Structures are given as C-alpha cells and as structure tokens.
PDB file of C-alpha atoms in Angstrom:
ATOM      1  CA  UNK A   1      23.521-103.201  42.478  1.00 57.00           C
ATOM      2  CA  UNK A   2      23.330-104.777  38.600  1.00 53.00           C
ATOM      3  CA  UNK A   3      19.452-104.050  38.942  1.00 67.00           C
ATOM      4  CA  UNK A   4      19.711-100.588  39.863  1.00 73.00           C
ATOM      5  CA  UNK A   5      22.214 -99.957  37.369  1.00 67.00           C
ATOM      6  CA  UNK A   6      20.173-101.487  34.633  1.00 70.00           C
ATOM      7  CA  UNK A   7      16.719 -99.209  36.130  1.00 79.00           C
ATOM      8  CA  UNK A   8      18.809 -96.283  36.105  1.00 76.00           C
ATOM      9  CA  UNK A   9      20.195 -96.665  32.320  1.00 72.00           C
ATOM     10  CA  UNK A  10      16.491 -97.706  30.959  1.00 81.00           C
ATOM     11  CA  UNK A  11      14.977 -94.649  33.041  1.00 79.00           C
ATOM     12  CA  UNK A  12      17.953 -92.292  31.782  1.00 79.00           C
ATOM     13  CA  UNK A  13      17.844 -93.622  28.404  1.00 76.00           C
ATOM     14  CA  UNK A  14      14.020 -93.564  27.922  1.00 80.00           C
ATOM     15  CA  UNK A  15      14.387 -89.591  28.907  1.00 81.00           C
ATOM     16  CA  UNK A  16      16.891 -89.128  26.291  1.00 80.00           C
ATOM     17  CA  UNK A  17      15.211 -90.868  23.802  1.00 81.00           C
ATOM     18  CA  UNK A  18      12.044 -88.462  24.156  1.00 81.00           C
ATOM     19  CA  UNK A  19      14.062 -85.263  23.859  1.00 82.00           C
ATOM     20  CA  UNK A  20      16.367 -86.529  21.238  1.00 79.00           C
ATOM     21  CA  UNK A  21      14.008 -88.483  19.128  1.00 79.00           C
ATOM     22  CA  UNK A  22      10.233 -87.402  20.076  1.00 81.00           C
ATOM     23  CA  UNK A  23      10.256 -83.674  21.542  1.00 80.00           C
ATOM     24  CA  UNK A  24      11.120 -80.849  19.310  1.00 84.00           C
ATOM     25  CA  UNK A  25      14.629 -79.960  18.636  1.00 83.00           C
ATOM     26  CA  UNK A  26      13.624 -76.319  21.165  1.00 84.00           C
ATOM     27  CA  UNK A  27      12.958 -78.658  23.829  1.00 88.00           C
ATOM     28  CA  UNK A  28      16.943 -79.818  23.846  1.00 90.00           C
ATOM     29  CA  UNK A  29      17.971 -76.206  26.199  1.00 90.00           C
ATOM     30  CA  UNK A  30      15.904 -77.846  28.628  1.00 90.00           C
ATOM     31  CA  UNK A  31      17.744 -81.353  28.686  1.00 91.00           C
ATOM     32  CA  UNK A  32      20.918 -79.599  28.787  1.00 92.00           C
ATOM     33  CA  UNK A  33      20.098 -77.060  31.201  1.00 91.00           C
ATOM     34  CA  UNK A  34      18.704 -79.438  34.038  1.00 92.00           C
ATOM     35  CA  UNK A  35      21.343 -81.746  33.989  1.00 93.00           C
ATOM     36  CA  UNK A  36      23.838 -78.968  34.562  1.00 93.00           C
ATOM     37  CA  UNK A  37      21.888 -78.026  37.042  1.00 92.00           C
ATOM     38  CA  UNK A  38      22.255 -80.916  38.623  1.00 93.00           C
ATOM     39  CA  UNK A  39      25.876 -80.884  38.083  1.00 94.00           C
ATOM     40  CA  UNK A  40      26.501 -78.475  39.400  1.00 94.00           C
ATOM     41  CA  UNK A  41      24.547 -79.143  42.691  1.00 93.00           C
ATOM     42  CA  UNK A  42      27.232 -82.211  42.880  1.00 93.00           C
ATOM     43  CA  UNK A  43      30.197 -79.841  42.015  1.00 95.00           C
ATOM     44  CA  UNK A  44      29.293 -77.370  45.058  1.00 92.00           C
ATOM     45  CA  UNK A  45      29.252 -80.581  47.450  1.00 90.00           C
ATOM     46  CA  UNK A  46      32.970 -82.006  46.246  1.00 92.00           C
ATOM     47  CA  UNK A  47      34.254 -78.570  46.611  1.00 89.00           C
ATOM     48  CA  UNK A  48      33.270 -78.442  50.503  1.00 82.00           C
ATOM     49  CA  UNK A  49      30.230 -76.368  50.043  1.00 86.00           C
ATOM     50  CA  UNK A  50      27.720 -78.812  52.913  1.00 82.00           C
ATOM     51  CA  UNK A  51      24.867 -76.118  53.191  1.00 87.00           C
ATOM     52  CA  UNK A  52      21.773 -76.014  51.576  1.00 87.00           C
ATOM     53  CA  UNK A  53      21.822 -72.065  51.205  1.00 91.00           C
ATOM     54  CA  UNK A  54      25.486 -72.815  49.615  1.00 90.00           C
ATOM     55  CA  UNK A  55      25.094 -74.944  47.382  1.00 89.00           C
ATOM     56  CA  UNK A  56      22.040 -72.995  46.145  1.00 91.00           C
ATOM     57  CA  UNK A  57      23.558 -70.293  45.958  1.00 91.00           C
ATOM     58  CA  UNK A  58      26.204 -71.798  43.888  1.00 91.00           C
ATOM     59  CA  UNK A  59      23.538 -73.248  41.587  1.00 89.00           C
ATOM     60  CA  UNK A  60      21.967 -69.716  40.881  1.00 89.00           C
ATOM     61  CA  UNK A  61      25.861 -68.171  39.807  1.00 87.00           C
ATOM     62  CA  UNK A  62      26.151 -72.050  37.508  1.00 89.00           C
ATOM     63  CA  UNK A  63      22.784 -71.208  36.003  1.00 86.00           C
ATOM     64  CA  UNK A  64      23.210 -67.311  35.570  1.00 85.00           C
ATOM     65  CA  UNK A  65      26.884 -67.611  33.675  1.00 85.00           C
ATOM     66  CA  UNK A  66      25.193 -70.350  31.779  1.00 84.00           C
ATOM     67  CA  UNK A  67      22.367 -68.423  29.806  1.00 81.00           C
ATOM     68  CA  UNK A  68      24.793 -65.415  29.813  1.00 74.00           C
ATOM     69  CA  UNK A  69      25.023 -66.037  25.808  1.00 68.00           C
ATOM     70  CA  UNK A  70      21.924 -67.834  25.083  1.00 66.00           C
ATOM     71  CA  UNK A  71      21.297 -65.382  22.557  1.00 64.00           C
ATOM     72  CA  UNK A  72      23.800 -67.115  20.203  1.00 82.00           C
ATOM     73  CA  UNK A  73      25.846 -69.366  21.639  1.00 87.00           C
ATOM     74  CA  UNK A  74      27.060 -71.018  18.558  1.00 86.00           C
ATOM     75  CA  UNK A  75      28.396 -67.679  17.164  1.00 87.00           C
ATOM     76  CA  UNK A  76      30.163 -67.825  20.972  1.00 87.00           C
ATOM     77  CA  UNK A  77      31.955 -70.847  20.228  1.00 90.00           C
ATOM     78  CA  UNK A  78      32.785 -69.757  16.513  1.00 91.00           C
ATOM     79  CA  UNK A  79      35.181 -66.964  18.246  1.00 91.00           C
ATOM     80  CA  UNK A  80      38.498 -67.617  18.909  1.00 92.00           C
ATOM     81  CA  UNK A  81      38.341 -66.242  21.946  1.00 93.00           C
ATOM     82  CA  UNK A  82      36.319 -68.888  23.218  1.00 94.00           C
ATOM     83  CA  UNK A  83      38.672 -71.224  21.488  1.00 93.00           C
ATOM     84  CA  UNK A  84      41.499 -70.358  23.215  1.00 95.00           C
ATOM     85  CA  UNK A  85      38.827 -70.208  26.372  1.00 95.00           C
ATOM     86  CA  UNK A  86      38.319 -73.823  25.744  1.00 96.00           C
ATOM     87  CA  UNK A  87      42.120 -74.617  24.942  1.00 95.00           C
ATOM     88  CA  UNK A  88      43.050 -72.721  28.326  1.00 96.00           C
ATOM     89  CA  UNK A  89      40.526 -75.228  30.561  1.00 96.00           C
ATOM     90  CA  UNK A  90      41.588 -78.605  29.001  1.00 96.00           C
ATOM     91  CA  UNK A  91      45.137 -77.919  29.984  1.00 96.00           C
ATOM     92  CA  UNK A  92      44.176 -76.507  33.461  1.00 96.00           C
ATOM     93  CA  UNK A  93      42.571 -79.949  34.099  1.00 96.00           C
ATOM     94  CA  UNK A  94      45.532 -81.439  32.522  1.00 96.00           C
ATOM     95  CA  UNK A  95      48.370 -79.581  34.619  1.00 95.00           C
ATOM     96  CA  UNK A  96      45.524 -80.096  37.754  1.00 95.00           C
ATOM     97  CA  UNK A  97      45.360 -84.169  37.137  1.00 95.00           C
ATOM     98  CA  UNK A  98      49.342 -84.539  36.933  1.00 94.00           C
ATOM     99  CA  UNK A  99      50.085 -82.409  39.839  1.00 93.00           C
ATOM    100  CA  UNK A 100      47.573 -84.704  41.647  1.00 93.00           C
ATOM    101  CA  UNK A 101      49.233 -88.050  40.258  1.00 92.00           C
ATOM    102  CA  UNK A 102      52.436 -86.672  41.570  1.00 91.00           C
ATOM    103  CA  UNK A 103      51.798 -85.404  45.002  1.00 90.00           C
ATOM    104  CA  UNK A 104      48.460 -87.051  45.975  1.00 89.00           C
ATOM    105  CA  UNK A 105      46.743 -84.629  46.543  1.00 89.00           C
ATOM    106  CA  UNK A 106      46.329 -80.314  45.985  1.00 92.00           C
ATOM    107  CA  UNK A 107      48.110 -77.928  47.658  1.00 88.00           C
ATOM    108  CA  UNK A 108      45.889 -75.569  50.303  1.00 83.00           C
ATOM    109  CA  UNK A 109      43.336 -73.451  48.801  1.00 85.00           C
ATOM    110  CA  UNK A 110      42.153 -75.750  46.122  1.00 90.00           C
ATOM    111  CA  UNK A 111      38.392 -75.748  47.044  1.00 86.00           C
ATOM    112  CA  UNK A 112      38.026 -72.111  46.307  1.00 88.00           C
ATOM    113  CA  UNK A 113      39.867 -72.322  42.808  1.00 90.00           C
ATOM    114  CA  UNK A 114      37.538 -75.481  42.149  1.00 92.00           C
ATOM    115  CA  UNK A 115      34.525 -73.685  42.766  1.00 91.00           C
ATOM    116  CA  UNK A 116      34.977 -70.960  40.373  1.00 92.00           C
ATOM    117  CA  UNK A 117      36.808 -73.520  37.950  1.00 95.00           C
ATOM    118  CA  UNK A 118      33.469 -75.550  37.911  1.00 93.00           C
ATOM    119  CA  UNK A 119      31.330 -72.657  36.557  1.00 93.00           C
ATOM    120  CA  UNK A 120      33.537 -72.463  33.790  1.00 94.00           C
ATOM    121  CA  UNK A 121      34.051 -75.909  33.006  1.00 96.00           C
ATOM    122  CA  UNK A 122      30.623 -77.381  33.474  1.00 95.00           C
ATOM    123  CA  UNK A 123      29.296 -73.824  31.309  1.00 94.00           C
ATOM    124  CA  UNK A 124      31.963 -74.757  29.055  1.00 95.00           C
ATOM    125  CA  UNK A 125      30.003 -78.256  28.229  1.00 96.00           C
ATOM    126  CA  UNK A 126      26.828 -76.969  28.403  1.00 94.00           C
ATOM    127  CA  UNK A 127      27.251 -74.408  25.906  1.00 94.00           C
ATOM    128  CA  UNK A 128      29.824 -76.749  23.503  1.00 96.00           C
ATOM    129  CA  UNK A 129      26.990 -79.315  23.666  1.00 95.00           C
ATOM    130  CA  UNK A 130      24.686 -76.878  22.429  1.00 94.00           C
ATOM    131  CA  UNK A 131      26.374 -75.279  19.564  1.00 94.00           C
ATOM    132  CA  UNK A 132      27.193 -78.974  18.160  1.00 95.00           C
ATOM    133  CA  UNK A 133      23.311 -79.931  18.299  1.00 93.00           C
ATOM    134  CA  UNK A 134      22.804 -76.687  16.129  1.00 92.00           C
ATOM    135  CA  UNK A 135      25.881 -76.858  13.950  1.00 93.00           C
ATOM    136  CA  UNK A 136      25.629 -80.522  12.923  1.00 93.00           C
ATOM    137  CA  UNK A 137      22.614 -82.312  14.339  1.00 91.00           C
ATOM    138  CA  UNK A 138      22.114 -84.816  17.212  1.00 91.00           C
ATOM    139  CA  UNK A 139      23.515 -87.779  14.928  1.00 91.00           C
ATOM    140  CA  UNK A 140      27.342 -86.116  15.645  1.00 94.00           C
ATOM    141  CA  UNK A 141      26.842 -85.162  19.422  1.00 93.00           C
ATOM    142  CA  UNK A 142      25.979 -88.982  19.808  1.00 92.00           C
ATOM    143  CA  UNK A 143      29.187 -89.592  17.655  1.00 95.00           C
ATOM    144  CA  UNK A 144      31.056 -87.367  19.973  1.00 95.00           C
ATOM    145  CA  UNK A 145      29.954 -89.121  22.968  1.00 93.00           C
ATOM    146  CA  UNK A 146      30.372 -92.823  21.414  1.00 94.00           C
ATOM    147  CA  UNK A 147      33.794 -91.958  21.074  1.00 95.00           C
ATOM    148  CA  UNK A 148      34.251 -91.587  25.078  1.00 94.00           C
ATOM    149  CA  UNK A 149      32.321 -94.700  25.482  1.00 92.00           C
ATOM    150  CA  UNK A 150      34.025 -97.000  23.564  1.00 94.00           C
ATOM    151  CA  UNK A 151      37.311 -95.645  24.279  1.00 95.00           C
ATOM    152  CA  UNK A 152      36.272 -96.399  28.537  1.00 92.00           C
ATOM    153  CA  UNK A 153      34.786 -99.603  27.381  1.00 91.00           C
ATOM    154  CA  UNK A 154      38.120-100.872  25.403  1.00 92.00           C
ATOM    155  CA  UNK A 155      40.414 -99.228  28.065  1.00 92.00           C
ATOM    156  CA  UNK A 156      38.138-101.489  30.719  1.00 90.00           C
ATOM    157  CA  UNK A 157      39.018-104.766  28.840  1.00 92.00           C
ATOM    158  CA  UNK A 158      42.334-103.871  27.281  1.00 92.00           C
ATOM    159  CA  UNK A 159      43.214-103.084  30.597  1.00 89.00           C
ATOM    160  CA  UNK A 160      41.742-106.261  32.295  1.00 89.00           C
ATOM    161  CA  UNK A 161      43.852-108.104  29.726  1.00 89.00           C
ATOM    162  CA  UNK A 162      47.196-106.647  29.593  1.00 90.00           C
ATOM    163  CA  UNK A 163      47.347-103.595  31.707  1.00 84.00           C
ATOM    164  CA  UNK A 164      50.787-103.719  34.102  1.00 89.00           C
ATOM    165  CA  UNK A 165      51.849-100.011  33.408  1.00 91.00           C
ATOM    166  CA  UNK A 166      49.857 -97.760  35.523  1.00 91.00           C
ATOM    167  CA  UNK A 167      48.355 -94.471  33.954  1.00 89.00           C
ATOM    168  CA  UNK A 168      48.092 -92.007  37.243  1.00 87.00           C
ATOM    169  CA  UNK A 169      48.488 -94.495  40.456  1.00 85.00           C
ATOM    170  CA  UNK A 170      47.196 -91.647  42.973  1.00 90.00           C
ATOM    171  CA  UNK A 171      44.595 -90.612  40.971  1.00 91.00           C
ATOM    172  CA  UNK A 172      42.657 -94.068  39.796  1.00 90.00           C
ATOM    173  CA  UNK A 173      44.646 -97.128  40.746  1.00 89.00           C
ATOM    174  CA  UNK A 174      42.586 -99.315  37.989  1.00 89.00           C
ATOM    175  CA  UNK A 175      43.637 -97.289  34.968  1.00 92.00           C
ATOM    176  CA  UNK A 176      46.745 -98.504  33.098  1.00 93.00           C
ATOM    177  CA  UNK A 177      48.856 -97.120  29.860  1.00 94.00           C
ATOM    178  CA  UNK A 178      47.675-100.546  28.300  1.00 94.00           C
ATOM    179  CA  UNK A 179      44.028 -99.886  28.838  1.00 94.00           C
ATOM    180  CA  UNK A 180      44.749 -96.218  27.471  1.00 95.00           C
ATOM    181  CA  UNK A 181      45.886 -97.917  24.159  1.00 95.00           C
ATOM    182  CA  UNK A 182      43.024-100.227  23.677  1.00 95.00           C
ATOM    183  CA  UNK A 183      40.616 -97.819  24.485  1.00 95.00           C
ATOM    184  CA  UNK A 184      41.612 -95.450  21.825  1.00 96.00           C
ATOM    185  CA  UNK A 185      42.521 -97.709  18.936  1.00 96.00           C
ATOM    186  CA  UNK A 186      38.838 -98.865  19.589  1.00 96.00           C
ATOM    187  CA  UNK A 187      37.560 -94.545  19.028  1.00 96.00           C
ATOM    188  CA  UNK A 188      39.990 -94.408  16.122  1.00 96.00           C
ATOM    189  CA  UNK A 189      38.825 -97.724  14.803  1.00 96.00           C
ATOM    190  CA  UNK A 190      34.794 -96.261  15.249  1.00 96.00           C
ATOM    191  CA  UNK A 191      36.354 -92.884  13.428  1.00 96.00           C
ATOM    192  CA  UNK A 192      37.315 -94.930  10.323  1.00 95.00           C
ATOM    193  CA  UNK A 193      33.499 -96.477  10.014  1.00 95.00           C
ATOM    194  CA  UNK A 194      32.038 -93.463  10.764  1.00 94.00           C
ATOM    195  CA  UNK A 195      34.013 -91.706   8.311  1.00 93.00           C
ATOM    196  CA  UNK A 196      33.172 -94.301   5.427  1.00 91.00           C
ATOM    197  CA  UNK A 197      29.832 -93.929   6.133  1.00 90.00           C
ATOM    198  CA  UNK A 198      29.120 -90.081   6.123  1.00 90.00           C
ATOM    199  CA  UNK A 199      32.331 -89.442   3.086  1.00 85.00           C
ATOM    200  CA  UNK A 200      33.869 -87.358   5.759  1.00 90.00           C
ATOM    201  CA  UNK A 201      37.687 -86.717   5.620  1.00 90.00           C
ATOM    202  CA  UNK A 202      38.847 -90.234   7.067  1.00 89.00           C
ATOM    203  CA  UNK A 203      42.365 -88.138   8.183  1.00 91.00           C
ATOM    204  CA  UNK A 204      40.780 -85.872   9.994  1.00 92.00           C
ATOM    205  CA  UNK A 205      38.536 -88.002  11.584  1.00 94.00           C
ATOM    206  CA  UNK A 206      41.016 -90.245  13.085  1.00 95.00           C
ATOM    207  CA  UNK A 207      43.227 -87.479  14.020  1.00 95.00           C
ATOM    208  CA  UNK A 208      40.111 -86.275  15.727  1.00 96.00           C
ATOM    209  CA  UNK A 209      39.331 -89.158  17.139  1.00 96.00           C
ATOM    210  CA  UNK A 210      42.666 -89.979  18.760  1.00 96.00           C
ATOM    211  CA  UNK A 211      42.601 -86.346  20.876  1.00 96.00           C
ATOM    212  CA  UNK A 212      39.633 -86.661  21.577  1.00 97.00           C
ATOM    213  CA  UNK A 213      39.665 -89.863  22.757  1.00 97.00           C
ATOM    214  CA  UNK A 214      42.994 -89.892  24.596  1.00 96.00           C
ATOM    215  CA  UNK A 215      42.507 -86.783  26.174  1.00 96.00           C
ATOM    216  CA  UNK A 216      39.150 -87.883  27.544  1.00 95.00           C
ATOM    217  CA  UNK A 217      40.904 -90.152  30.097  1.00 95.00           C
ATOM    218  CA  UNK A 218      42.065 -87.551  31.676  1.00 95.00           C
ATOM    219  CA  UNK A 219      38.201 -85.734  31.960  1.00 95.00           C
ATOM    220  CA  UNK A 220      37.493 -88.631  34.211  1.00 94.00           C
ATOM    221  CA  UNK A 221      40.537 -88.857  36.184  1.00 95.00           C
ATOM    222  CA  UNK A 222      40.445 -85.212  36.659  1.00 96.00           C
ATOM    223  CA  UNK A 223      36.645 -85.931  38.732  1.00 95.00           C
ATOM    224  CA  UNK A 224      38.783 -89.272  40.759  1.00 94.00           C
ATOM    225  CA  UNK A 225      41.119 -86.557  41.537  1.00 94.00           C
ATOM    226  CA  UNK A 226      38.296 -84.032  43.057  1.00 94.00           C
ATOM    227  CA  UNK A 227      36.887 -87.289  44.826  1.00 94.00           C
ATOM    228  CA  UNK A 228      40.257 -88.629  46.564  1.00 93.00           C
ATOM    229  CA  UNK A 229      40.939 -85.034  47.396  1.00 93.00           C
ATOM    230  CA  UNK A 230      37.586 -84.887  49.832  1.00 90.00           C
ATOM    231  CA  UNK A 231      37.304 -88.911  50.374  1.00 91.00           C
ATOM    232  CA  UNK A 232      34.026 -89.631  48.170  1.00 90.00           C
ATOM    233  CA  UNK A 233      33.465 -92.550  46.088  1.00 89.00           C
ATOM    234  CA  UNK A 234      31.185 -91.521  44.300  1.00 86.00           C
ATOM    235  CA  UNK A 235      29.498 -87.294  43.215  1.00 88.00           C
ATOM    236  CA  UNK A 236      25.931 -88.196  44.392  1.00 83.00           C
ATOM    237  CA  UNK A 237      23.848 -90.890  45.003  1.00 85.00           C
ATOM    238  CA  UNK A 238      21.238 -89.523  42.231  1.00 85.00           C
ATOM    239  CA  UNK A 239      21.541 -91.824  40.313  1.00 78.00           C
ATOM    240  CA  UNK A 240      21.296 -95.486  41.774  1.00 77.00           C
ATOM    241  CA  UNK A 241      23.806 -98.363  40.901  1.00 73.00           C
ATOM    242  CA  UNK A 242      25.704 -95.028  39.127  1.00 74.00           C
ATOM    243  CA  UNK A 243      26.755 -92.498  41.187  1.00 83.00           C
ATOM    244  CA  UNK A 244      25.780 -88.912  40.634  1.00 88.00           C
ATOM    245  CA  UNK A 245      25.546 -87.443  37.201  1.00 92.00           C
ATOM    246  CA  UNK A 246      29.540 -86.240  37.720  1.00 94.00           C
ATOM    247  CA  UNK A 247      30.532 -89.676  37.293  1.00 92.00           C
ATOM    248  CA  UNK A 248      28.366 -90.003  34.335  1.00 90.00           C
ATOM    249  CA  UNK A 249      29.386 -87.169  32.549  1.00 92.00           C
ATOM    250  CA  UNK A 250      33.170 -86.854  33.391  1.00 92.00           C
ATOM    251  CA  UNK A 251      34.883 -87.953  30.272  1.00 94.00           C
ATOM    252  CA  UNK A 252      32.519 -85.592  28.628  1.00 96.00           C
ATOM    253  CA  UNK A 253      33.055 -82.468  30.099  1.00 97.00           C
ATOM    254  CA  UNK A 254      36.387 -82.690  28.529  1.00 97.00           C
ATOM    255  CA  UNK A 255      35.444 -84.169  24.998  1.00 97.00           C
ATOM    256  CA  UNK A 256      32.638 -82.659  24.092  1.00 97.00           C
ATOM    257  CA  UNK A 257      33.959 -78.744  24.126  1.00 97.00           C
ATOM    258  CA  UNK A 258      37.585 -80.466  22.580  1.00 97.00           C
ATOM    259  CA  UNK A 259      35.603 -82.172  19.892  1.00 97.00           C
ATOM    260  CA  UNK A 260      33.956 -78.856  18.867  1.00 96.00           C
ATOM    261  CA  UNK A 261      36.560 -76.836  18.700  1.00 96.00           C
ATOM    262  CA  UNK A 262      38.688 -79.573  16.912  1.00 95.00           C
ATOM    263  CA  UNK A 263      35.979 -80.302  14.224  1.00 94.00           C
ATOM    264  CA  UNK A 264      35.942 -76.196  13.410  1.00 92.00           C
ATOM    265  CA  UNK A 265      39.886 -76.074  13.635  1.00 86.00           C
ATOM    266  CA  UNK A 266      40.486 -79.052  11.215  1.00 79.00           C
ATOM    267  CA  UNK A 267      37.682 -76.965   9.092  1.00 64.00           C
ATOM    268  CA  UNK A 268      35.205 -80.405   8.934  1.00 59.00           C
ATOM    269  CA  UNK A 269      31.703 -78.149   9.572  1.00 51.00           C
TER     270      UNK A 269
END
C-alpha cells in the first residue's frame, strides 16, 4: 500500500509540476477542467447514480455549468453575488456535516439534493481555483492549498498525541477537537512566515488563515459524511494507495472558494 501511495504522489506530482512550472499558464483550464471531470464522475457514484449512461450524463450537466462563465470567470467571482453564492454553500455543507454528526446519517431524499449540490460545489472550486491563478499567480493557490495540508498534517499528530475530545464521532471517528487545534495553530503559524516573507498584512493573514484552515475540517468530513451515508471507504479507486480524487481534494473544495472570497473581503488583492 506505502508503494502505491508513493507511485501515485510522484506520478500526480510530476503532472502538476509540468502544468504549473513547464506548460504555459493557458494550459492550466485544462488541469482544472479534467480533474473535475473526474470528480465529478466520483460524485455521481456516491450519490447512487451505478449506470454508465448516468453517470455520463451527470458528467456532461458538471462540465456544461462549468464553462458557463469561461468568458470571465474572475469578474464572476469579483460579484457579490457569487460571494454570497459561495457564503451560501460553505454553510450548507456546514449545517449538512452537523446534522450528520447528530443523527448518523440524512434524512430520505438526500441523494437527489446531493446530486444537484455537487454541480455547484465542485463548479464552485473549479471556477475559485481559476480566478486565484489569474488574480495572484500559482505561488498563492499553492499557499492556499499548503494551508489545508499542514493544518491535516498537524491535526494527524496533534491528534495522535493528545486527542480525547472527539470532533464529529458519526462522521470520522479519528478526528478530535485536539487535533483541530494543532492543525490550525500549524496554518496560522505558516500564515505568519508567509506573511514576513511577501510584506503582506500579517493580521489579515492569520485571520485568514485560521477560517480557512478551521473550516477546512469540515470540507473533508463533509465527503466521510457522503461515504458513511452509502457505505464506501473510499470515492474511487483512481488513484492507488489514495482513493479517488474526492478524497484528495476534499478539504479543498471548501478552502479554496473560502480563501478567495476572504482574500477580496479583507481587501488583500
């Protein structure tokens, strides 16, 4: 299992090296638009759609309301309408991950809300993930995403250490109040570098970094939560030794649309 996870990570990482660092900035769409693609492939199974034809079908609708405002997407996500857009999902997946920590599951119906919950959400990313790359560069989107992996990696070993309080029992058993802490003092503590480096507002930054962070947590229990509710362990099996790229990009769907809209509400661009 460690040896597929490593040949996964080199293989993924190797890919995102050459669009990031090798391929011109115009070939980014095409990152971004294949792995939500393949997203939402994954998204259609978890939400009960088994057939071929279904899920495809599914896929077309993902892809369509995706390049809906490829024209200028980064004047989209300037608008406050898609700022309160993005406000309305996080708390939808917040109100959806603590109704599921209380009951154990959701109440009937579910699957069809989740399907048309998943175009939004995983559009949502795609076109947040986009903007950022054109707004700031692909240093900051890398920023934005090292502060979901350090915050899982310190919430892995604070929690390892000194976790007794659980976070959302029903949800992920593993994940404790004590881990939550560790994991984002570590984001806040990367904010404060980061900020010293690049003469940004160190404030802001932190204040940024502590939403973002926190609220992250709940971007990956929100995908445990789909998973317990149809008895999965995992999205796919895409991606050996990892999953499917749901479980990869969980935290993310959540952070990286927050981040952006946080960065142009706390007037940092």
């Amino acid at each position: 299992m460690l040896k597929q996870r490593i040949l996964t990570a080199m293989v993924l990482l190797a890919v995102a090296i050459v669009f990031l660092l090798v391929l011109p900035l115009s070939w980014f769409p095409v990152l971004v638009l294949t792995i939500y693609g393949l997203m939402a492939w994954e998204w259609a199974g978890l939400t009960q759609l088994t057939e071929p034809r279904q899920r495809l079908i599914y896929l077309g609708l993902s892809v369509f309301v995706f390049v809906l405002p490829m024209v200028d997407v980064l004047q989209l996500t300037h608008t406050l309408v898609w700022q309160i857009y993005t406000f309305m999902l996080t708390l939808a997946v917040l109100i959806a991950v603590r109704l599921f920590a209380r009951q154990g599951e959701w109440p009937a119906g579910w699957s069809t809300l989740a399907l048309g919950f998943g175009v939004l959400w995983l559009s949502n990313f795609a076109w947040s993930v986009l903007s950022l790359v054109e707004a700031l560069g692909v240093g900051w989107l890398l920023y934005a995403m090292s502060l979901v992996w350090v915050t899982d990696t310190g919430a892995y070993f604070s929690g390892r250490a000194f976790g007794k309080t659980k976070l959302a029992l029903k949800v992920s058993p593993g994940k404790t109040w004590e881990g939550v802490v560790g994991g984002v003092s570590l984001a806040v503590l990367l904010s404060v570098l980061v900020a010293w480096q690049t003469d940004m507002p160190w404030w802001s930054m932190m204040v940024l970094a502590l939403i973002v962070s926190f609220l992250s947590i709940y971007g990956d229990l929100f995908e445990s939560a789909l998973k317990r509710q149809v008895g999965v362990k995992d999205s796919s099996n895409m991606l050996p030794g990892h999953g499917g790229w749901l479980d990869r990009f969980d935290a993310l769907l959540l952070a990286i649309p927050l981040f952006w809209l946080l960065w142009q509400g706390m007037m940092l661009s």
